[in-house]
Short mmCIF file of C-alpha atoms and ligand atoms in Angstrom, two decimals:
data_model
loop_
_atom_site.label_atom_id
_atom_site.label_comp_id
_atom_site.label_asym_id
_atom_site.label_seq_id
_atom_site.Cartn_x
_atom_site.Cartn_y
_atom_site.Cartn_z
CA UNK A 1 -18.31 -5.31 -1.04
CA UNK A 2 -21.03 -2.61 0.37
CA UNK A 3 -21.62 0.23 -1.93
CA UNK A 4 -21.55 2.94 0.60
CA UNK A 5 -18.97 3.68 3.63
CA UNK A 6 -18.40 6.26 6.42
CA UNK A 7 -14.86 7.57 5.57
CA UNK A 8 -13.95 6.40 2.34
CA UNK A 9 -14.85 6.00 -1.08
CA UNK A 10 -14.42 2.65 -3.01
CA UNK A 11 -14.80 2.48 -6.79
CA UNK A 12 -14.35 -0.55 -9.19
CA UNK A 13 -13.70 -0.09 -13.08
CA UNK A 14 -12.18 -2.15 -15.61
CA UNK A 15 -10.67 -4.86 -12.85
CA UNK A 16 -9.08 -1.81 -10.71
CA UNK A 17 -10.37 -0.93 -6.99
CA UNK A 18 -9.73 2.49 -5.94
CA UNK A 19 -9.91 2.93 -2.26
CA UNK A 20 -9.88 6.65 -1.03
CA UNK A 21 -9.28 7.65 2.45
CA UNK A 22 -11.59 10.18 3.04
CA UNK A 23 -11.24 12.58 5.76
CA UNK A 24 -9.91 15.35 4.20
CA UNK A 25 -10.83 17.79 7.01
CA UNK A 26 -8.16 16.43 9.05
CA UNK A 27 -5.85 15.35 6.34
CA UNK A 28 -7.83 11.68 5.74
CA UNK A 29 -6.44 10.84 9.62
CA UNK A 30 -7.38 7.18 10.75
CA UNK A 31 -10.45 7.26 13.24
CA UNK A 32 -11.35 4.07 14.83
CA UNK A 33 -14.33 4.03 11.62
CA UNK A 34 -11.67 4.39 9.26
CA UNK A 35 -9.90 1.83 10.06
CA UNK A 36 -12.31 -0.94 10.33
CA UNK A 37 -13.29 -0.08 6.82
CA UNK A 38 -9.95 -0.15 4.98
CA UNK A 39 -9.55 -3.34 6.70
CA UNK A 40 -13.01 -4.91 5.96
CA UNK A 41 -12.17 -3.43 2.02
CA UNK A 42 -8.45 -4.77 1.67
CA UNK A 43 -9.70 -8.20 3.22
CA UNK A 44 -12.59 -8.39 0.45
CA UNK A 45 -10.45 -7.41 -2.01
CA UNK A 46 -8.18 -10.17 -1.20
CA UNK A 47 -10.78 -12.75 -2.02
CA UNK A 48 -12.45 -11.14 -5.31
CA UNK A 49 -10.93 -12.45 -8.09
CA UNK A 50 -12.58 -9.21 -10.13
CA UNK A 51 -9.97 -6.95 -8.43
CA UNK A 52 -6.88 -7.31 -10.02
CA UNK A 53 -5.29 -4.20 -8.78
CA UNK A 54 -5.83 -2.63 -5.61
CA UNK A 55 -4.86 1.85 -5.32
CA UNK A 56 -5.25 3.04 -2.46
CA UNK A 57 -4.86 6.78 -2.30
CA UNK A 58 -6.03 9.97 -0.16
CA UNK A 59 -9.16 12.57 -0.88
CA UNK A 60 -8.43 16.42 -0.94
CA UNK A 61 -4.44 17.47 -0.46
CA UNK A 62 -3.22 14.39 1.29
CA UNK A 63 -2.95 10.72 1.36
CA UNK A 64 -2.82 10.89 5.47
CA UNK A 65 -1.74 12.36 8.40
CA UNK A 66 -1.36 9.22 10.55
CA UNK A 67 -3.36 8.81 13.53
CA UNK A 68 -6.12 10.99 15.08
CA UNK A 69 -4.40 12.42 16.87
CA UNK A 70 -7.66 14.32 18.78
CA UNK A 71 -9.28 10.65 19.13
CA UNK A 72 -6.30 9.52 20.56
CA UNK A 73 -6.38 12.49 23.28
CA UNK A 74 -9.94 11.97 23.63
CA UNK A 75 -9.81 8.67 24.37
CA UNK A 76 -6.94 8.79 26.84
CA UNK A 77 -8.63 11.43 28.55
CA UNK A 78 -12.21 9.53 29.18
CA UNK A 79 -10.22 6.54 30.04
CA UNK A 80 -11.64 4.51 27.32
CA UNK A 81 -8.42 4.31 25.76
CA UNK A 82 -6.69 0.48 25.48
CA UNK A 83 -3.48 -0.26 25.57
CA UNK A 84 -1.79 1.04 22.53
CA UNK A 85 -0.18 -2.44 21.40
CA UNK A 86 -3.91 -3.56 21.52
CA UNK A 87 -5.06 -0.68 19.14
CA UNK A 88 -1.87 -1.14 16.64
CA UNK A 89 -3.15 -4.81 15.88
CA UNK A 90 -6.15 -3.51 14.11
CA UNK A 91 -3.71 -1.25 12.21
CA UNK A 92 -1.39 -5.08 11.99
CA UNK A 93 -4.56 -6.29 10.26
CA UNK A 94 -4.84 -3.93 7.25
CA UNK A 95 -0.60 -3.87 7.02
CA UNK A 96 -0.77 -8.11 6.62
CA UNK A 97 -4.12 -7.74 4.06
CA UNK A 98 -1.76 -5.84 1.63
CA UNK A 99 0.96 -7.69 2.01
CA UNK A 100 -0.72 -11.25 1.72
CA UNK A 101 -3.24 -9.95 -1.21
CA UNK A 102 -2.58 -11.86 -3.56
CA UNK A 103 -2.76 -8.82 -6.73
CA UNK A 104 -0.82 -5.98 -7.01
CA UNK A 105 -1.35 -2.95 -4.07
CA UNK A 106 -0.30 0.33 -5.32
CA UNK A 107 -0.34 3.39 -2.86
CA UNK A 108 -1.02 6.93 -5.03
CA UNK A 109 0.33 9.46 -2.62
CA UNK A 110 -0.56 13.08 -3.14
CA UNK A 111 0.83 15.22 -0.67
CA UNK A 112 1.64 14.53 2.91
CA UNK A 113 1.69 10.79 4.03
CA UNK A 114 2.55 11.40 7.96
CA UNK A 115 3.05 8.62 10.80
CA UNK A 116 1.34 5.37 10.50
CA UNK A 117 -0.50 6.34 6.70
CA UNK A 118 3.42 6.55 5.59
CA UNK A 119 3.94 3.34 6.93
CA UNK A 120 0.36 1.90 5.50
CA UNK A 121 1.76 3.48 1.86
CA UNK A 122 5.17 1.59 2.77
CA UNK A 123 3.38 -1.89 3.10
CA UNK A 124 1.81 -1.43 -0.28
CA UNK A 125 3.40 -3.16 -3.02
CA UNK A 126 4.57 -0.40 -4.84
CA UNK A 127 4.54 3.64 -4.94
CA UNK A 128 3.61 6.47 -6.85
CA UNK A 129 3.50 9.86 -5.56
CA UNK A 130 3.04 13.37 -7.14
CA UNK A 131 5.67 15.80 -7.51
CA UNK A 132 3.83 17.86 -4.18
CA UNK A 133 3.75 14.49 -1.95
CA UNK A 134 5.67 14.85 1.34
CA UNK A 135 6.26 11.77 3.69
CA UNK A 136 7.45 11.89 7.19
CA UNK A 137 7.76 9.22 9.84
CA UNK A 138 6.53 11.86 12.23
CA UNK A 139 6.59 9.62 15.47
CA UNK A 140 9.82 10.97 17.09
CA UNK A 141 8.12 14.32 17.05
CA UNK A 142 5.39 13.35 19.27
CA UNK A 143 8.02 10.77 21.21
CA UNK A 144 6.65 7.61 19.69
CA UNK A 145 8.43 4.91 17.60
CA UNK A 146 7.10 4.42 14.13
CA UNK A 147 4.66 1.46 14.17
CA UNK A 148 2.23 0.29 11.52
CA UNK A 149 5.71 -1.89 10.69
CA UNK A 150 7.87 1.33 9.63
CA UNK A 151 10.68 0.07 11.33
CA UNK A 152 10.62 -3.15 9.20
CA UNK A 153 9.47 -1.53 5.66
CA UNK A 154 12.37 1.23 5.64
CA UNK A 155 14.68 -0.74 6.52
CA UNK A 156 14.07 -3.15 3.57
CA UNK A 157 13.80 0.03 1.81
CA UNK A 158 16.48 2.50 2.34
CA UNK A 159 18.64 0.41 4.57
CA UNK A 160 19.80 0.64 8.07
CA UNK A 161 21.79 3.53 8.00
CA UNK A 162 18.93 6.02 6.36
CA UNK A 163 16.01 4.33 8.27
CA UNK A 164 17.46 5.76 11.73
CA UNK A 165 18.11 9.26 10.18
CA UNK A 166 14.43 9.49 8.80
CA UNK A 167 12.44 7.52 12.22
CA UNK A 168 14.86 9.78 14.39
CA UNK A 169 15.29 13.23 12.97
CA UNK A 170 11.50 12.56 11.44
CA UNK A 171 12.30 15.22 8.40
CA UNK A 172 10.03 15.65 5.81
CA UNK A 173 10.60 13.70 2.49
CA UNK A 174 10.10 15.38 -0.93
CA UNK A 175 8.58 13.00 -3.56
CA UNK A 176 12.05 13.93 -5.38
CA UNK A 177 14.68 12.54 -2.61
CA UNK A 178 11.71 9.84 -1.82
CA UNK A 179 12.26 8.40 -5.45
CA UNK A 180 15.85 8.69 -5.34
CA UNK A 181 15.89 6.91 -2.04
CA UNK A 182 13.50 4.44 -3.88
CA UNK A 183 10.76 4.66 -1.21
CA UNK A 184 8.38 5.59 -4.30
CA UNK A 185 8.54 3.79 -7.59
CA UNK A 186 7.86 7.07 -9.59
CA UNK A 187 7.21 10.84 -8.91
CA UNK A 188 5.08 12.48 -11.60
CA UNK A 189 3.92 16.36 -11.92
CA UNK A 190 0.91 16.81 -10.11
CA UNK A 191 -1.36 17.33 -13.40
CA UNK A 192 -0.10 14.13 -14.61
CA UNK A 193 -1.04 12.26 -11.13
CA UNK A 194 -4.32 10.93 -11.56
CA UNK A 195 -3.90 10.07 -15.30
CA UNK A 196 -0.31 8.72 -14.41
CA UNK A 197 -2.21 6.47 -11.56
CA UNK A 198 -4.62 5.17 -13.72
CA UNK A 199 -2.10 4.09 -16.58
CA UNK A 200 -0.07 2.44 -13.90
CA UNK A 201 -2.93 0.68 -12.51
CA UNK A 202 -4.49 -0.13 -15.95
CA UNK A 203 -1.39 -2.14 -16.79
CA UNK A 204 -1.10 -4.06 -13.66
CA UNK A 205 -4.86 -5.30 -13.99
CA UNK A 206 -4.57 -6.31 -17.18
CA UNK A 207 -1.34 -8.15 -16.29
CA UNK A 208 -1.10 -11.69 -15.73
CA UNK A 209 -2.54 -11.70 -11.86
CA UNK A 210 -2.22 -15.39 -10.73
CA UNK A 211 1.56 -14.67 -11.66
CA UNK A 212 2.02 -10.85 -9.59
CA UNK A 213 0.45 -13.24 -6.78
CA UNK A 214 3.39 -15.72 -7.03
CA UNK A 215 5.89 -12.24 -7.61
CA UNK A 216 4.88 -10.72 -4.54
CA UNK A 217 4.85 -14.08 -2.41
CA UNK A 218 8.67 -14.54 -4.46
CA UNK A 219 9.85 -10.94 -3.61
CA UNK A 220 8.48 -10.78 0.06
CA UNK A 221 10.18 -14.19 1.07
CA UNK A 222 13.16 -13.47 -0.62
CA UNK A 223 13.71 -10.45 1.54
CA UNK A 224 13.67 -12.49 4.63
CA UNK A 225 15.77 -14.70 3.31
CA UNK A 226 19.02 -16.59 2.48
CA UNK A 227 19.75 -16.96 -1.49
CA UNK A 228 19.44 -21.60 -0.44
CA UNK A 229 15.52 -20.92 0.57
CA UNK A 230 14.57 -18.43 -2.15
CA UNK A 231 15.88 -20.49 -5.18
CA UNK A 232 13.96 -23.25 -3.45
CA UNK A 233 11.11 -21.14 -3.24
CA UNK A 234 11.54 -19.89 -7.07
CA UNK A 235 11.53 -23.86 -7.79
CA UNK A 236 7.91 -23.92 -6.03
CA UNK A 237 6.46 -20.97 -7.78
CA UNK A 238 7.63 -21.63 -11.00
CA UNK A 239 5.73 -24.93 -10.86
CA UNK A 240 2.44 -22.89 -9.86
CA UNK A 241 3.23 -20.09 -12.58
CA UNK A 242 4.03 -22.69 -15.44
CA UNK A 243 0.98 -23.96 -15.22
CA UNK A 244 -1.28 -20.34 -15.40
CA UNK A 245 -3.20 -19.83 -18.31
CA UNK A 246 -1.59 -16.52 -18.91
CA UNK A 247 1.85 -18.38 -19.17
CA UNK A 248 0.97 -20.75 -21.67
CA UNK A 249 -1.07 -17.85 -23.79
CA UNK A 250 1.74 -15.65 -23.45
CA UNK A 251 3.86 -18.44 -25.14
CA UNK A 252 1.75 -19.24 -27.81
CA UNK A 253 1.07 -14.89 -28.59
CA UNK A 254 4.76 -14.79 -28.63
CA UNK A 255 5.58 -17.79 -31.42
CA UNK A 256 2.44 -16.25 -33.28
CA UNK A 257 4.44 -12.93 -33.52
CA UNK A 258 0.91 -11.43 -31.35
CA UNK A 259 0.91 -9.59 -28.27
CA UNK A 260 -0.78 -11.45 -25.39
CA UNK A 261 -3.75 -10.82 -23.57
CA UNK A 262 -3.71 -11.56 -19.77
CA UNK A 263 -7.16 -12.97 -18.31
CA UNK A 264 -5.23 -13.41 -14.74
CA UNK A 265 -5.87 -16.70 -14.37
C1 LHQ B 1 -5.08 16.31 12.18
C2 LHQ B 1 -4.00 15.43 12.06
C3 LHQ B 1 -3.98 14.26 12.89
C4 LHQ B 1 -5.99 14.99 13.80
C5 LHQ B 1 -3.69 17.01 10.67
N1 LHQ B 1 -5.01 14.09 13.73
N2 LHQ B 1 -6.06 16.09 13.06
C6 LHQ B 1 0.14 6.63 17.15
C7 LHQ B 1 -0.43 6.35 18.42
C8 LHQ B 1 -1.26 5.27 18.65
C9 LHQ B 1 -1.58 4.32 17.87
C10 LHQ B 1 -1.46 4.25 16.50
O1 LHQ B 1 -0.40 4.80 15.85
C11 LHQ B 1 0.08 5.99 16.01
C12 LHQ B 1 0.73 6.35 14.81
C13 LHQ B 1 0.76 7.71 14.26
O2 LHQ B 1 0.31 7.88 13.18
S1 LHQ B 1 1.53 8.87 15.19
C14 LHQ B 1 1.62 10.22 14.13
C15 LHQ B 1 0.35 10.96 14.04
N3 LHQ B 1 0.47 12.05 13.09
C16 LHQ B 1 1.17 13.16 13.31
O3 LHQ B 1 1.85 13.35 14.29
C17 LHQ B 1 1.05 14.23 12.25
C18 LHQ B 1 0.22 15.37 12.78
N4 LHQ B 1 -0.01 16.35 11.72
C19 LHQ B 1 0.95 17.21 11.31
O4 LHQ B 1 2.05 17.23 11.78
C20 LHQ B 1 0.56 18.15 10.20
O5 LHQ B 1 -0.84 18.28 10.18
C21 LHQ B 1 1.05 17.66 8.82
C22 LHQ B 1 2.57 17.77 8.74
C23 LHQ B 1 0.62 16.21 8.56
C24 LHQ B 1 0.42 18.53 7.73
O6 LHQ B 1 0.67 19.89 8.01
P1 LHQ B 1 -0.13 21.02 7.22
O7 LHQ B 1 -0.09 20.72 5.77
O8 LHQ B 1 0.42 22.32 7.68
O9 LHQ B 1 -1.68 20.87 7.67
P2 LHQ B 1 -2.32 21.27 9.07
O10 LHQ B 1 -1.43 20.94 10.20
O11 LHQ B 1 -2.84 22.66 8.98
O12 LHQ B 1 -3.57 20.23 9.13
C25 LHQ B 1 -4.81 20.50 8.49
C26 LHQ B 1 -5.92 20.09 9.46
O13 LHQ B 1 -5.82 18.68 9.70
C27 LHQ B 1 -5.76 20.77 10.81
O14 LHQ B 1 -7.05 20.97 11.33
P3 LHQ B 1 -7.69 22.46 11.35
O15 LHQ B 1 -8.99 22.29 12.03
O16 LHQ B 1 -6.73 23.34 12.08
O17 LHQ B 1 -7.82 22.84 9.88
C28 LHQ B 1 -5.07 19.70 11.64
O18 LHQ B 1 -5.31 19.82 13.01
C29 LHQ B 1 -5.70 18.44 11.10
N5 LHQ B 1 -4.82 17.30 11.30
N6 LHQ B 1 -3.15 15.88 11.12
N7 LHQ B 1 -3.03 13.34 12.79
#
């Protein structure tokens, strides 16, 4: 992993990886640079088995504001522009990183998290936001249909019914209705948010990681599924997890009367 990038800032400590968006001018936006990066960093991440916990999370006021939207214009306007199913692959690319990583992806949203950096905080594995965090799928306003796979992630998330009110009417979310709508895991005061984050994160890197791998595979393919193929699934898993070195420390901690330490593997 390079030590320096354009637009965001990447910081490893204690088995955690902190990825910050960092355009705060225009609200940490995705530029074509941007982009490339958080892919290149969520790819890398995938494969280091020192990351056992992925945040991802927004400099300044915001986690993201979707799009360039001057980029966009600029790039229609020259003529440079592709076709915009071309450009949402890259975008595809960072969604399927996060899903297929196999440790835990947290996204730590601070206010707004507009258009597709909603739907990028959606594909993450889990949620928390502060008690000033906004989200809106704002492609309706600008006559679009929310991509970055928003259509698929509230609709596993809120259901049918809610999904069409918030991609249609594209309303602003408070962190408040977002957690009782269970689109975040937790909503904390904003001067508990960073120390909140980094509890949260803490405890999921020191967790046992080969098992969160099998979790997320076990949770993800479950909710594409019927109840036959995910108890066949579970079967699978449970071989794989059985046999972790976690599992069979956490069993002898337990008859010891210790707690266990998890070394993810
Ligand atoms: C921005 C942006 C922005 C550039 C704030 N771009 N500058 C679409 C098409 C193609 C392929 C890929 O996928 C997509 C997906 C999408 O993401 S479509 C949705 C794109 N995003 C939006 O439509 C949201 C646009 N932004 C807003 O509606 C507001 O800025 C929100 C509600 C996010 C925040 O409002 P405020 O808190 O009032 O901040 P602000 O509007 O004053 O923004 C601060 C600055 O950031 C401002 O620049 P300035 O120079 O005036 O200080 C904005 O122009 C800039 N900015 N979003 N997406």
């Amino acid at each position: 992993m390079r030590s320096t990038y354009q637009h965001l800032l990447v910081q490893s400590d204690g088995g955690v990886l902190t990825v910050t968006m960092n355009r705060p001018e225009v609200l940490n936006a995705f530029n074509d640079v941007m982009l490339e990066e958080l892919t290149e960093v969520m790819e890398e991440a995938a494969s280091d088995d020192s990351v056992r916990c992925v945040v991802l999370t927004g400099a300044g006021r915001a986690f993201g504001s979707g799009q360039d939207l001057r980029s966009l214009a600029e790039a229609r306007a020259s003529g440079t522009r592709s076709k915009v199913s071309e450009h949402l692959q890259k975008y595809h690319r960072v969604v399927l990183a996060i899903r297929s990583m196999p440790r835990p992806v947290v996204a730590a949203v601070r206010g707004v998290a507009a258009g597709i950096s909603c739907n990028i905080a959606l594909a993450c594995d889990m949620r928390i936001a502060a008690d000033d965090a906004r989200f809106i799928e704002a492609f309706a306003r600008i006559g679009l249909v929310p991509d970055g796979g928003g259509g698929y992630f509230l609709t596993k998330l809120v259901g049918v019914g809610k999904a069409m009110e918030l991609a249609m009417l594209a309303d602003e979310i408070s962190a408040q209705e977002a957690e009782r709508l269970g689109i975040v895991n937790t909503c904390v005061p904003s001067a508990e948010f960073e120390s909140a984050v980094a509890a949260f994160a803490r405890r999921l890197a020191s967790g046992p990681t080969r098992t969160y791998a099998l979790i997320k595979q076990q949770i993800y393919a479950a909710a594409d599924s019927d109840l036959a193929s995910a108890l066949h699934l579970e079967g699978e898993l449970q071989d794989m997890a059985f046999e972790t070195q976690d599992h069979q420390a956490a069993v002898l901690a337990f008859l010891q009367k210790r707690k266990p330490e998890y070394t993810g593997r």
